Coordinates of C-alpha atoms in Angstrom, one line a residue:
Chain H
M250 CA -4.6 29.4 -16.7
S251 CA -6.9 27.1 -18.6
S252 CA -5.8 28.2 -22.1
V253 CA -3.8 25.5 -23.6
A254 CA -2.7 24.7 -27.1
R255 CA -5.6 22.5 -28.1
P256 CA -6.0 20.0 -31.0
A257 CA -8.8 20.6 -33.5
F258 CA -12.4 20.0 -32.4
T259 CA -13.0 16.5 -33.8
G260 CA -16.0 14.2 -33.5
R261 CA -14.2 11.9 -31.1
K262 CA -13.3 14.7 -28.8
A263 CA -16.8 16.1 -28.9
R264 CA -18.1 12.7 -27.8
F265 CA -15.7 12.6 -24.9
I266 CA -16.7 16.1 -23.8
A267 CA -20.4 15.2 -24.0
L268 CA -19.9 11.9 -22.1
C269 CA -18.1 13.6 -19.3
L270 CA -20.6 16.5 -18.9
L271 CA -23.9 14.7 -19.6
P272 CA -24.5 13.0 -16.2
G273 CA -24.1 16.3 -14.3
V274 CA -26.1 18.3 -16.8
I275 CA -29.0 15.8 -16.8
F276 CA -29.2 15.8 -13.0
V277 CA -29.1 19.6 -12.7
A278 CA -31.6 20.0 -15.6
V279 CA -34.2 17.6 -14.2
F280 CA -33.9 18.2 -10.5
T281 CA -32.9 21.9 -10.3
Y282 CA -33.8 23.8 -13.5
Y283 CA -37.0 22.0 -14.4
P284 CA -38.6 22.6 -10.9
M285 CA -37.3 26.2 -10.8
I286 CA -38.9 27.0 -14.2
R287 CA -42.1 25.2 -13.2
G288 CA -42.0 27.2 -10.0
A289 CA -41.8 30.4 -12.0
V290 CA -44.8 29.3 -14.1
I291 CA -46.8 28.3 -11.1
A292 CA -46.4 31.8 -9.7
F293 CA -49.0 32.8 -12.3
Q294 CA -51.4 30.0 -11.5
R295 CA -53.8 29.3 -8.7
Y296 CA -52.0 26.3 -7.4
N297 CA -52.8 24.9 -4.0
L298 CA -51.6 21.4 -3.0
F299 CA -54.8 20.7 -1.2
D300 CA -57.0 21.6 -4.2
L301 CA -55.4 20.5 -7.5
T302 CA -58.7 19.9 -9.3
S303 CA -58.3 23.3 -11.1
T304 CA -55.1 25.2 -11.5
P305 CA -56.1 28.1 -13.8
F306 CA -53.7 30.9 -14.8
V307 CA -54.6 34.0 -12.8
G308 CA -52.1 36.5 -14.1
L309 CA -50.6 38.6 -11.3
E310 CA -53.1 37.6 -8.6
N311 CA -50.5 35.7 -6.5
F312 CA -48.2 38.7 -6.6
R313 CA -51.0 41.1 -5.6
S314 CA -52.0 38.9 -2.7
V315 CA -48.4 38.6 -1.5
L316 CA -47.8 42.3 -1.8
A317 CA -51.0 43.1 0.0
E318 CA -49.9 41.1 3.0
D319 CA -48.3 42.9 6.0
R320 CA -46.3 39.8 6.9
F321 CA -44.5 39.9 3.6
W322 CA -43.4 43.5 4.1
T323 CA -42.4 42.7 7.7
A324 CA -40.3 39.9 6.3
L325 CA -38.8 42.2 3.8
R326 CA -37.8 44.7 6.4
N327 CA -36.5 42.0 8.7
T328 CA -34.4 40.6 5.8
G329 CA -32.7 44.0 5.5
T330 CA -31.9 44.1 9.2
W331 CA -30.9 40.5 9.3
V332 CA -28.5 40.8 6.3
A333 CA -27.1 44.3 7.1
V334 CA -26.4 43.8 10.9
S335 CA -25.1 40.3 10.6
L336 CA -22.9 41.2 7.7
F337 CA -21.5 44.3 9.5
F338 CA -20.4 42.3 12.6
Q339 CA -19.3 39.2 10.7
F340 CA -17.1 41.3 8.4
F341 CA -15.3 43.5 11.0
L342 CA -14.9 40.7 13.6
G343 CA -13.7 38.3 10.8
F344 CA -11.3 41.0 9.5
G345 CA -9.9 41.5 13.0
L346 CA -9.5 37.8 13.5
A347 CA -7.7 37.4 10.1
L348 CA -5.3 40.2 11.0
L349 CA -4.5 38.7 14.3
L350 CA -3.9 35.3 12.8
R351 CA -1.9 36.6 9.9
R352 CA 1.5 36.2 11.4
Q353 CA 2.9 32.8 12.3
F354 CA 3.0 32.1 16.1
R355 CA 3.3 29.0 18.1
G356 CA 0.1 27.0 18.2
R357 CA -1.6 28.9 15.3
G358 CA -2.5 25.8 13.5
L359 CA -4.2 24.3 16.6
Y360 CA -5.9 27.6 17.3
Q361 CA -7.4 27.7 13.8
A362 CA -8.6 24.2 14.0
W363 CA -10.6 25.0 17.1
V364 CA -11.8 28.4 16.3
F365 CA -13.0 27.3 12.8
F366 CA -15.1 24.5 14.0
P367 CA -18.6 26.1 13.8
W368 CA -18.2 25.9 10.1
A369 CA -18.5 22.1 10.2
M370 CA -22.0 22.4 11.8
S371 CA -25.2 22.9 9.9
G372 CA -27.2 26.1 10.4
F373 CA -30.0 24.0 11.8
L374 CA -27.9 22.5 14.6
I375 CA -26.4 25.9 15.3
G376 CA -29.9 27.3 15.6
L377 CA -30.9 24.6 18.0
L378 CA -27.8 25.2 20.1
W379 CA -28.6 28.9 20.4
R380 CA -32.2 28.3 21.0
W381 CA -31.3 26.3 24.0
M382 CA -28.7 28.9 25.2
F383 CA -31.2 31.7 24.8
N384 CA -34.0 29.8 26.6
G385 CA -35.9 32.3 28.8
Q386 CA -36.0 30.1 31.8
F387 CA -33.1 27.7 31.8
G388 CA -30.9 29.4 29.2
V389 CA -27.2 29.9 30.0
V390 CA -27.2 33.4 28.4
N391 CA -29.7 34.7 30.9
D392 CA -27.7 33.0 33.7
L393 CA -24.4 34.6 32.6
L394 CA -25.9 38.1 32.2
L395 CA -27.5 37.8 35.6
K396 CA -24.2 36.7 37.2
A397 CA -22.4 39.6 35.5
G398 CA -25.0 42.0 36.9
I399 CA -25.9 43.2 33.4
I400 CA -29.6 42.3 33.8
D401 CA -31.8 42.1 36.9
E402 CA -34.3 39.5 35.7
R403 CA -34.4 36.9 33.0
I404 CA -35.3 38.0 29.5
G405 CA -37.6 35.9 27.2
F406 CA -35.1 36.4 24.4
L407 CA -37.0 34.4 21.8
A408 CA -40.4 35.3 22.9
S409 CA -40.3 39.1 22.3
P410 CA -40.0 40.4 18.7
G411 CA -37.2 42.8 19.4
W412 CA -35.0 40.5 21.4
A413 CA -35.7 37.6 19.1
M414 CA -34.2 39.4 16.1
T415 CA -31.2 40.4 18.2
S416 CA -30.8 36.8 19.3
V417 CA -30.9 35.2 15.8
I418 CA -28.4 37.9 14.6
V419 CA -26.0 37.1 17.5
A420 CA -26.1 33.4 16.6
N421 CA -25.5 34.3 12.9
V422 CA -22.6 36.5 13.7
W423 CA -21.0 33.8 15.9
Y424 CA -21.4 31.4 13.0
G425 CA -20.2 33.7 10.1
V426 CA -17.1 35.4 11.6
T427 CA -15.3 32.2 10.7
F428 CA -16.2 32.5 7.0
F429 CA -14.8 36.0 6.8
A430 CA -11.7 35.2 8.8
I431 CA -10.8 32.3 6.5
M432 CA -11.5 34.2 3.3
I433 CA -9.8 37.4 4.3
M434 CA -6.7 35.4 5.5
A435 CA -6.5 33.9 2.1
A436 CA -6.8 37.3 0.5
L437 CA -4.1 38.7 2.8
Q438 CA -1.7 36.0 1.9
S439 CA -2.2 36.9 -1.8
V440 CA -0.5 40.3 -1.3
P441 CA 3.1 40.0 -2.6
G442 CA 5.7 40.5 0.1
E443 CA 7.8 42.8 -2.2
L444 CA 5.1 45.4 -1.9
Y445 CA 5.6 45.6 1.9
E446 CA 9.4 45.7 1.5
A447 CA 9.1 48.6 -0.9
A448 CA 6.7 50.4 1.5
S449 CA 8.9 49.9 4.6
V450 CA 12.0 51.2 2.6
D451 CA 9.9 54.3 2.0
G452 CA 9.4 54.4 5.8
A453 CA 5.7 53.9 5.8
S454 CA 4.2 53.0 9.2
R455 CA 2.3 49.8 9.6
L456 CA -1.0 51.5 9.6
R457 CA -0.1 53.4 6.4
Q458 CA 1.1 50.1 4.9
F459 CA -2.2 48.5 5.6
W460 CA -4.1 51.4 4.2
H461 CA -2.1 52.0 1.1
V462 CA -0.7 48.6 0.2
T463 CA -2.9 45.8 1.7
L464 CA -6.3 47.3 1.3
P465 CA -6.1 48.4 -2.3
H466 CA -4.7 45.0 -3.2
I467 CA -7.4 42.9 -1.6
R468 CA -10.3 45.3 -2.3
P469 CA -11.7 43.5 -5.4
T470 CA -11.6 40.1 -3.5
L471 CA -13.3 41.7 -0.5
A472 CA -16.0 43.2 -2.7
L473 CA -16.7 39.8 -4.2
I474 CA -16.7 38.0 -0.8
V475 CA -19.1 40.5 0.6
L476 CA -21.5 40.1 -2.3
L477 CA -21.4 36.3 -2.0
R478 CA -22.0 36.6 1.7
I479 CA -25.0 38.9 1.3
I480 CA -26.6 36.5 -1.0
W481 CA -25.9 33.5 1.2
I482 CA -27.2 35.2 4.4
L483 CA -30.3 36.1 2.6
N484 CA -30.7 32.5 1.4
F485 CA -30.1 31.1 4.9
P486 CA -33.3 30.4 6.7
D487 CA -32.0 27.3 8.5
L488 CA -30.8 29.2 11.6
I489 CA -33.9 31.2 12.0
Y490 CA -36.1 28.2 11.3
A491 CA -34.5 26.3 14.1
M492 CA -34.4 29.2 16.6
T493 CA -37.8 30.8 16.3
G494 CA -39.5 29.4 13.2
G495 CA -39.9 33.0 12.1
G496 CA -41.8 34.0 15.3
P497 CA -42.9 35.5 17.5
A498 CA -45.7 36.8 15.4
G499 CA -43.4 37.1 12.3
G500 CA -40.8 39.1 14.3
T501 CA -37.9 37.1 12.8
D502 CA -39.4 36.2 9.5
I503 CA -37.2 36.8 6.5
V504 CA -38.2 36.4 2.9
T505 CA -36.9 32.8 2.7
T506 CA -38.6 31.6 5.9
F507 CA -41.8 33.3 4.6
L508 CA -41.3 31.4 1.3
I509 CA -40.9 28.1 3.1
Q510 CA -44.0 28.7 5.1
Q511 CA -45.9 29.2 1.8
V512 CA -44.5 25.8 0.6
I513 CA -45.4 24.0 3.8
G514 CA -48.8 25.6 3.7
G515 CA -49.2 24.0 0.2
D516 CA -49.9 27.3 -1.6
Y517 CA -47.3 26.8 -4.4
G518 CA -48.7 29.7 -6.4
R519 CA -47.9 32.2 -3.8
A520 CA -44.6 30.5 -3.0
G521 CA -43.7 30.9 -6.6
A522 CA -44.6 34.6 -6.5
V523 CA -42.5 35.2 -3.4
G524 CA -39.6 33.3 -5.0
L525 CA -39.7 35.4 -8.1
L526 CA -39.9 38.6 -6.1
V527 CA -36.9 37.6 -4.1
L528 CA -35.0 36.6 -7.2
G529 CA -35.8 40.0 -8.8
L530 CA -34.6 41.7 -5.7
L531 CA -31.4 39.7 -5.6
L532 CA -30.6 40.3 -9.2
S533 CA -31.2 44.1 -9.1
F534 CA -29.2 44.3 -5.9
S535 CA -26.3 42.4 -7.4
V536 CA -26.2 44.6 -10.5
F537 CA -26.3 47.7 -8.4
Y538 CA -23.6 46.4 -6.1
L539 CA -21.3 45.4 -8.9
N540 CA -21.7 48.8 -10.4
V541 CA -21.0 50.6 -7.1
T542 CA -17.9 48.6 -6.3
R543 CA -16.8 48.7 -9.9
F544 CA -15.7 45.1 -9.7
E545 CA -14.9 44.8 -13.4
R546 CA -12.7 47.8 -13.6
S547 CA -10.7 47.2 -10.5
R548 CA -9.9 43.7 -11.6
Chain O
M225 CA 2.2 44.5 25.7
R226 CA 1.0 44.2 22.2
R227 CA 1.5 40.5 22.3
L228 CA -0.4 40.2 25.5
A229 CA -3.4 42.2 24.1
K230 CA -3.4 39.9 21.1
G231 CA -3.3 36.9 23.3
V232 CA -6.2 38.1 25.4
V233 CA -8.4 38.9 22.3
L234 CA -7.6 35.6 20.7
G235 CA -8.3 33.7 23.9
A236 CA -11.6 35.5 24.4
W237 CA -12.7 34.7 20.9
L238 CA -11.7 31.0 21.4
L239 CA -13.8 30.9 24.5
I240 CA -16.8 32.5 22.8
T241 CA -16.5 30.0 19.9
L242 CA -16.1 26.9 22.0
F243 CA -18.6 27.7 24.8
P244 CA -21.8 26.7 22.9
L245 CA -20.3 23.4 22.0
Y246 CA -19.2 22.8 25.6
W247 CA -22.7 23.7 26.8
I248 CA -24.5 21.3 24.5
V249 CA -22.1 18.5 25.6
V250 CA -22.7 19.3 29.2
T251 CA -26.5 19.5 28.7
S252 CA -26.4 16.1 27.1
L253 CA -24.7 14.6 30.1
K254 CA -27.0 16.0 32.8
P255 CA -29.9 14.1 34.3
K256 CA -33.3 15.5 33.1
A257 CA -34.1 17.0 36.5
E258 CA -30.8 18.9 36.5
I259 CA -31.3 20.4 33.0
F260 CA -34.5 22.0 34.1
S261 CA -33.5 23.3 37.6
M262 CA -32.0 26.3 39.2
P263 CA -29.3 27.3 39.8
L264 CA -27.7 26.4 36.6
R265 CA -24.8 24.0 37.0
Y266 CA -21.8 24.5 34.7
W267 CA -20.6 21.0 35.2
P268 CA -23.1 18.1 35.7
G269 CA -23.5 17.2 39.4
E270 CA -24.0 13.7 38.2
V271 CA -22.9 12.5 34.7
T272 CA -25.4 10.3 32.9
F273 CA -25.7 8.8 29.5
E274 CA -29.5 8.3 29.8
H275 CA -30.2 10.7 26.9
Y276 CA -28.0 8.8 24.6
E277 CA -29.6 5.5 25.6
E278 CA -33.0 7.0 25.1
L279 CA -32.1 8.2 21.7
F280 CA -31.3 4.7 20.5
S281 CA -33.9 2.8 22.5
F282 CA -37.0 5.0 22.2
A283 CA -36.3 7.2 19.3
D284 CA -34.9 4.6 16.9
F285 CA -31.9 6.9 16.3
G286 CA -29.9 3.9 14.9
T287 CA -32.2 3.8 11.9
Y288 CA -31.9 7.5 11.3
L289 CA -28.2 7.3 11.6
L290 CA -28.0 4.5 9.1
N291 CA -30.3 6.4 6.7
S292 CA -28.2 9.5 6.9
L293 CA -25.0 7.5 6.4
L294 CA -26.4 5.6 3.4
V295 CA -27.8 8.7 1.7
S296 CA -24.6 10.7 2.3
L297 CA -22.2 8.0 1.3
V298 CA -23.9 7.2 -2.0
A299 CA -24.9 10.7 -3.0
A300 CA -21.4 12.1 -2.2
G301 CA -19.9 9.3 -4.3
A302 CA -22.1 10.0 -7.3
V303 CA -21.4 13.7 -7.0
T304 CA -17.7 13.3 -6.8
V305 CA -17.6 11.1 -9.9
T306 CA -19.7 13.6 -11.8
G307 CA -17.4 16.4 -10.6
V308 CA -14.2 14.6 -11.6
L309 CA -15.5 14.1 -15.1
G310 CA -17.2 17.4 -15.7
G311 CA -14.5 19.5 -14.0
Y312 CA -11.8 17.9 -16.2
V313 CA -13.6 18.8 -19.4
L314 CA -14.3 22.3 -18.2
A315 CA -10.7 22.9 -17.2
R316 CA -9.1 21.3 -20.3
F317 CA -11.2 22.0 -23.3
S318 CA -12.9 24.9 -25.0
F319 CA -16.1 24.1 -26.7
P320 CA -19.3 25.8 -27.7
G321 CA -21.6 26.3 -24.6
R322 CA -18.8 26.0 -22.1
G323 CA -19.3 29.5 -20.7
A324 CA -23.1 29.1 -20.7
L325 CA -22.7 25.8 -18.7
M326 CA -20.4 27.4 -16.2
L327 CA -22.9 30.2 -15.7
A328 CA -25.8 27.8 -15.4
Y329 CA -23.9 26.0 -12.6
L330 CA -22.9 29.2 -10.9
V331 CA -26.4 30.5 -10.9
T332 CA -27.7 27.5 -8.9
Q333 CA -25.2 28.5 -6.2
M334 CA -26.6 32.0 -6.0
I335 CA -30.3 31.9 -6.2
P336 CA -32.7 30.8 -3.6
L337 CA -33.5 27.2 -4.5
F338 CA -36.5 27.2 -2.3
I339 CA -38.4 28.5 -5.3
A340 CA -38.0 25.0 -6.6
L341 CA -39.1 23.3 -3.4
G342 CA -42.9 23.0 -4.2
P343 CA -42.5 21.8 -7.8
L344 CA -39.7 19.4 -6.7
Y345 CA -42.2 17.9 -4.3
L346 CA -44.7 17.4 -7.2
L347 CA -41.9 15.9 -9.4
M348 CA -40.9 13.5 -6.7
S349 CA -44.5 12.5 -6.1
D350 CA -45.0 11.9 -9.9
L351 CA -41.8 9.7 -9.9
D352 CA -43.1 7.9 -6.8
L353 CA -39.9 8.9 -5.0
L354 CA -41.5 10.4 -1.9
N355 CA -40.4 8.8 1.4
R356 CA -37.6 7.0 -0.3
L357 CA -33.9 7.3 0.4
A358 CA -33.2 6.9 -3.4
G359 CA -35.3 10.0 -4.1
L360 CA -33.3 12.0 -1.5
M361 CA -30.1 10.8 -3.1
L362 CA -31.1 11.9 -6.5
V363 CA -32.0 15.4 -5.3
Y364 CA -28.8 15.7 -3.3
V365 CA -26.7 14.8 -6.3
A366 CA -28.4 17.5 -8.4
M367 CA -28.0 20.0 -5.6
L368 CA -24.2 19.3 -5.3
V369 CA -23.1 18.7 -8.9
P370 CA -22.5 22.4 -9.6
F371 CA -20.3 22.8 -6.5
A372 CA -18.3 19.6 -7.2
T373 CA -17.8 20.5 -10.8
I374 CA -16.6 24.0 -10.1
I375 CA -14.3 23.0 -7.3
M376 CA -12.8 20.1 -9.3
R377 CA -12.2 22.4 -12.3
G378 CA -10.2 24.6 -10.0
F379 CA -8.1 21.7 -8.8
Y380 CA -7.4 20.5 -12.4
E381 CA -6.3 24.0 -13.5
R382 CA -3.5 23.8 -10.9
I383 CA -2.0 20.7 -12.6
P384 CA 0.3 21.3 -15.5
V385 CA -1.1 20.1 -18.8
A386 CA 2.3 18.9 -19.7
L387 CA 1.7 16.0 -17.4
E388 CA -1.1 14.6 -19.4
E389 CA 0.5 15.4 -22.7
A390 CA 3.5 13.5 -21.8
A391 CA 1.4 10.4 -21.1
Q392 CA -0.5 10.9 -24.4
V393 CA 2.7 11.1 -26.4
D394 CA 3.5 7.7 -25.0
G395 CA 0.5 6.4 -26.8
A396 CA -2.0 6.4 -23.9
S397 CA -5.6 7.5 -24.8
R398 CA -7.0 10.6 -23.1
L399 CA -9.0 8.5 -20.7
T400 CA -6.1 6.3 -19.8
A401 CA -3.9 9.4 -19.3
M402 CA -6.5 10.8 -17.1
A403 CA -6.9 7.6 -15.0
R404 CA -3.1 6.9 -14.7
V405 CA -1.5 10.3 -14.5
V406 CA -4.1 13.0 -13.5
I407 CA -6.3 11.2 -11.0
P408 CA -3.4 10.1 -8.7
V409 CA -2.2 13.7 -8.4
M410 CA -5.7 14.8 -7.8
L411 CA -6.5 12.3 -5.0
P412 CA -6.4 14.8 -2.1
G413 CA -8.7 17.2 -3.9
I414 CA -11.1 14.4 -4.8
A415 CA -11.2 13.3 -1.2
A416 CA -11.9 16.9 -0.1
T417 CA -14.7 17.2 -2.6
Y418 CA -16.2 13.9 -1.4
I419 CA -16.1 15.0 2.2
F420 CA -17.6 18.4 1.4
A421 CA -20.4 16.7 -0.4
F422 CA -20.9 14.1 2.3
V423 CA -21.2 16.8 5.0
Q424 CA -23.7 18.8 2.9
C425 CA -25.9 15.7 2.5
W426 CA -25.5 14.8 6.2
N427 CA -26.7 18.2 7.3
E428 CA -29.4 18.9 4.7
L429 CA -32.8 19.8 6.3
F430 CA -35.4 21.4 4.1
L431 CA -35.4 19.0 1.1
A432 CA -35.5 16.1 3.5
I433 CA -38.4 17.3 5.6
T434 CA -40.3 18.1 2.4
F435 CA -39.9 14.6 1.0
I436 CA -39.7 12.3 4.0
D437 CA -42.2 11.8 6.8
S438 CA -42.2 8.0 7.3
E439 CA -40.2 6.8 10.3
D440 CA -38.1 4.2 8.4
A441 CA -36.9 6.8 5.8
K442 CA -36.0 9.7 8.2
T443 CA -32.5 11.1 8.2
I444 CA -31.1 12.6 11.4
P445 CA -32.1 16.3 10.6
V446 CA -35.7 15.2 9.8
A447 CA -35.8 13.2 13.1
M448 CA -34.4 16.1 15.1
N449 CA -36.9 18.5 13.4
S450 CA -39.7 16.3 14.7
F451 CA -38.3 16.6 18.2
I452 CA -39.3 20.2 18.0
T453 CA -42.9 20.6 19.2
Q454 CA -44.8 23.7 19.8
Y455 CA -44.4 24.0 23.5
D456 CA -41.9 21.5 24.7
I457 CA -38.5 20.3 23.6
D458 CA -36.7 17.5 25.4
W459 CA -33.4 19.3 25.5
G460 CA -31.5 16.4 27.0
S461 CA -32.3 14.2 23.9
M462 CA -31.9 17.1 21.6
A463 CA -28.4 17.9 23.0
A464 CA -27.4 14.2 22.7
A465 CA -28.7 14.1 19.1
T466 CA -26.7 17.2 18.3
V467 CA -23.6 15.7 19.7
V468 CA -24.0 12.4 17.9
S469 CA -24.7 14.1 14.6
V470 CA -21.9 16.6 14.8
I471 CA -19.1 14.3 15.7
P472 CA -18.6 12.8 12.2
T473 CA -18.6 16.2 10.5
L474 CA -16.1 17.6 13.0
I475 CA -13.7 14.7 12.3
L476 CA -14.1 15.0 8.5
F477 CA -13.6 18.7 8.5
A478 CA -10.4 18.4 10.6
A479 CA -9.2 16.1 7.9
I480 CA -9.7 18.6 5.0
R481 CA -8.8 21.8 6.7
R482 CA -6.3 22.6 3.9
Y483 CA -9.1 22.8 1.3
I484 CA -11.5 25.0 3.2
V485 CA -10.9 28.1 1.1
E486 CA -11.5 26.3 -2.1
G487 CA -14.7 24.7 -0.6
L488 CA -16.0 28.0 0.6
T489 CA -15.3 29.7 -2.7
A490 CA -17.1 27.0 -4.6
G491 CA -20.1 27.2 -2.3
A492 CA -19.6 24.1 -0.1
V493 CA -21.4 26.0 2.7
K494 CA -24.0 28.7 2.4
G495 CA -25.1 30.9 5.2

């Protein structure tokens, strides 16, 4: 789309390009890349905010100390659960919603406006909202479950490790279904109508049409949306921070809440080490994922 | 039958989506005694605005609101201008380093920026920008430039180049052509970018709590974060604060619903 017959690359043009790009580049370089690189360097230093008199390079000591800590491994396991379970429900519920909203019906616009509102809220506010609803004493979730006869006594949802993880995932699913619904609806609309016409001439049932026409067409988009989503859920400590702060006893810690605790604790050396570990994990996962889904070839 | 089933499912989902919002509004309107009493009432026995009044009289919420507004308005403005300029160049020219720059911007949308949180604190401290709204604005601009540039580039690519070329044939310089012909066509997209950026700043928590702890520089999320104490949360005030801070974003998002897909793709919201 962007390729256009372009005039020669002249000095005046180069100046224009530089002028337009420079403000953004400077901001990102100074306030994003510089601190990121410094964070990576600090990972190999003893660097504690409360004792900056000496910050010697200590090799891999920070990594060793992080990897020796049980809480880190708990956080890592929790991250797996948090990402996989949240993603599973977000994806299938979102897909279902997108299919239901695919055809025009009276009031669809209004419905979408209402059902998509959680997206305008921050993860922090959503976390607070659900923290209140999951309250062990005065929470409405307990009240509704009691009324429905599903439970006999109130559950301290956010106070017990098992329930706490379930609770933050429920909140995350509630939040993220919208994202998938929007993105999958857009993908569905990109399937050319002629494909369906051809399929129905051939007498294919709707299920077969979906399986043989729709799905293959949107598969590359789906693969990419899912990867983006995995990365974002992993980078999304806001909701957990607001609901449980990672507790009880690290039961809902994920790697990013663990990282933030290191920063708040002032141990920037260890924070840097955790950051690099997470980054390495993300990179290797992305490469693996793109290979498995064969994103390039199917494009 | 099929239509009925569809209606029931859609209705149920709407209920599940809206109930938490309803619940927080109801909580904010209940007297304190009623919030913490059994049995739970699904409609306040007595509607009160005491939590809202408290917010502005005791908690100085007016100041936080103004701070949030100021930071978000200014930072979103700067981000949008940067995106309008940078996106144009990335959409219309090929030049050495273009791919690398796109990649450098995309990477910031993918990796956990929390790795930069500590060093960013040190940098802000060196620049004497801690506890200052200006410092927060600078960091927010940097945080949102990649998103704004990427989304604007996408908007430019939908506009035929012929439009600008025609203006340039008439003797207008590139910049004039841009200002007179391209920008007017782009206005809705520019507005959407501005709103996305505004909402991101309005909602941002972790950078703000890292850099701000003085009362007169707190933004709304920082203030709400300090409402959370170890053992006790005043849920009446918290609910009222949630309602107050969410109303502007709801209105703004309703206004830019058409651009939501573009926004999500470019990374307007993560998580």
